[in-house]
Amino acid sequence: ESELNGIYDTNANKEGKLDKAGFLSLYNAIDDLFEDVDEEEDEEDRESEVKRALLAVLEQWNRDEERLPCGLESTEEEDKQILRIATLLEKESSNRIQSSSGGGSVEQEDLNGKWELLYTTSSAMKFNKGLSGIGGSFPNGKFGGLQQTLISSRLISDVEYTERIDVNPSAASFDVRVTGNWDLRQSVSLFTGQPTTVFSFEPGQVIYGPTKTKADHWKSLGPLTMLDITYLDNNLRIMRGNTATDSVFVFRRC
């Protein structure tokens, strides 16, 4: 991790941030880092470098208080580079989706728990400046982050998205909760023709303050209703749009 932080610091500008040229230099340095790995080096060490590279970049970006978190104000070039790093990670043997036949070994209980959104390339979330779109329309409000809580048993399959809306003054900040049901389905990718595990979300209600409304016609939730799980390990999950593979969601277990 210290080596990755050193690479970041080397390519950052005077303000400690990455411009387009700095990001490209960073990505090339990460590429070189992977290429320099000895072929006899333990495979798991190499895989962890790919994952650490992705997390290191995203954590640095999410510290930038001048932009919305989770990639909502990222550039097209930044999105492309994250997609490339995600593609590298998806090919690793640590990926439970890749190593299992069609993802068949992945069960709902494997996803149970609380997750936080680290990054998305979703054009809908960028346009709405969040999941619900409320942050961008609320006076002095803005998107402050998104958590996903998954619960499943033989009797229930509940999901709750908690979207933080930061407001000035901070005492007025609040959460938007989106509840519903979720399931895992086995399907065939429209793009690769290979078996895929689909995360299916059926929205129920949108709740904020005293307001509670049905979510079935809440258009901004559409991008999350059907996603292919393309990477999964104990604490990281990558999902792509079922009909648009360049729409990526990166979640980390809390």
PDB file of N, CA and C in Angstrom, residues 21 31 89 137 144 147 156 158 175 223 252:
ATOM      1  N   ALA A  21      -3.508  14.324 -16.968  1.00  0.00           N
ATOM      2  CA  ALA A  21      -2.156  13.825 -17.245  1.00  0.00           C
ATOM      3  C   ALA A  21      -1.615  13.039 -16.063  1.00  0.00           C
ATOM      4  N   ASP A  31       0.352  -0.111 -14.083  1.00  0.00           N
ATOM      5  CA  ASP A  31       0.584  -1.154 -15.094  1.00  0.00           C
ATOM      6  C   ASP A  31       2.002  -1.699 -14.986  1.00  0.00           C
ATOM      7  N   LEU A  89      -9.123  -6.926 -12.462  1.00  0.00           N
ATOM      8  CA  LEU A  89      -9.482  -7.607 -11.222  1.00  0.00           C
ATOM      9  C   LEU A  89     -10.471  -8.737 -11.474  1.00  0.00           C
ATOM     10  N   SER A 137     -31.812  18.369  -5.822  1.00  0.00           N
ATOM     11  CA  SER A 137     -32.984  19.244  -5.881  1.00  0.00           C
ATOM     12  C   SER A 137     -33.295  19.908  -4.545  1.00  0.00           C
ATOM     13  N   GLY A 144     -23.938  12.677  -0.303  1.00  0.00           N
ATOM     14  CA  GLY A 144     -22.833  12.493   0.632  1.00  0.00           C
ATOM     15  C   GLY A 144     -22.366  11.069   0.780  1.00  0.00           C
ATOM     16  N   GLN A 147     -24.949   3.660   1.205  1.00  0.00           N
ATOM     17  CA  GLN A 147     -24.723   2.345   1.786  1.00  0.00           C
ATOM     18  C   GLN A 147     -25.855   1.410   1.385  1.00  0.00           C
ATOM     19  N   ILE A 156     -37.189 -14.085   4.281  1.00  0.00           N
ATOM     20  CA  ILE A 156     -37.129 -12.711   3.782  1.00  0.00           C
ATOM     21  C   ILE A 156     -35.905 -12.493   2.898  1.00  0.00           C
ATOM     22  N   ASP A 158     -34.547  -8.802   2.153  1.00  0.00           N
ATOM     23  CA  ASP A 158     -34.731  -7.353   2.227  1.00  0.00           C
ATOM     24  C   ASP A 158     -33.454  -6.610   1.848  1.00  0.00           C
ATOM     25  N   ASP A 175     -30.955  11.445   5.817  1.00  0.00           N
ATOM     26  CA  ASP A 175     -30.823  10.235   5.007  1.00  0.00           C
ATOM     27  C   ASP A 175     -32.081  10.004   4.186  1.00  0.00           C
ATOM     28  N   PRO A 223     -31.251   2.017 -12.780  1.00  0.00           N
ATOM     29  CA  PRO A 223     -29.948   1.389 -13.029  1.00  0.00           C
ATOM     30  C   PRO A 223     -29.571   0.305 -12.029  1.00  0.00           C
ATOM     31  N   ARG A 252     -17.805  -1.940  -1.318  1.00  0.00           N
ATOM     32  CA  ARG A 252     -16.912  -2.548  -0.332  1.00  0.00           C
ATOM     33  C   ARG A 252     -17.704  -2.837   0.941  1.00  0.00           C
TER      34      ARG A 252
END
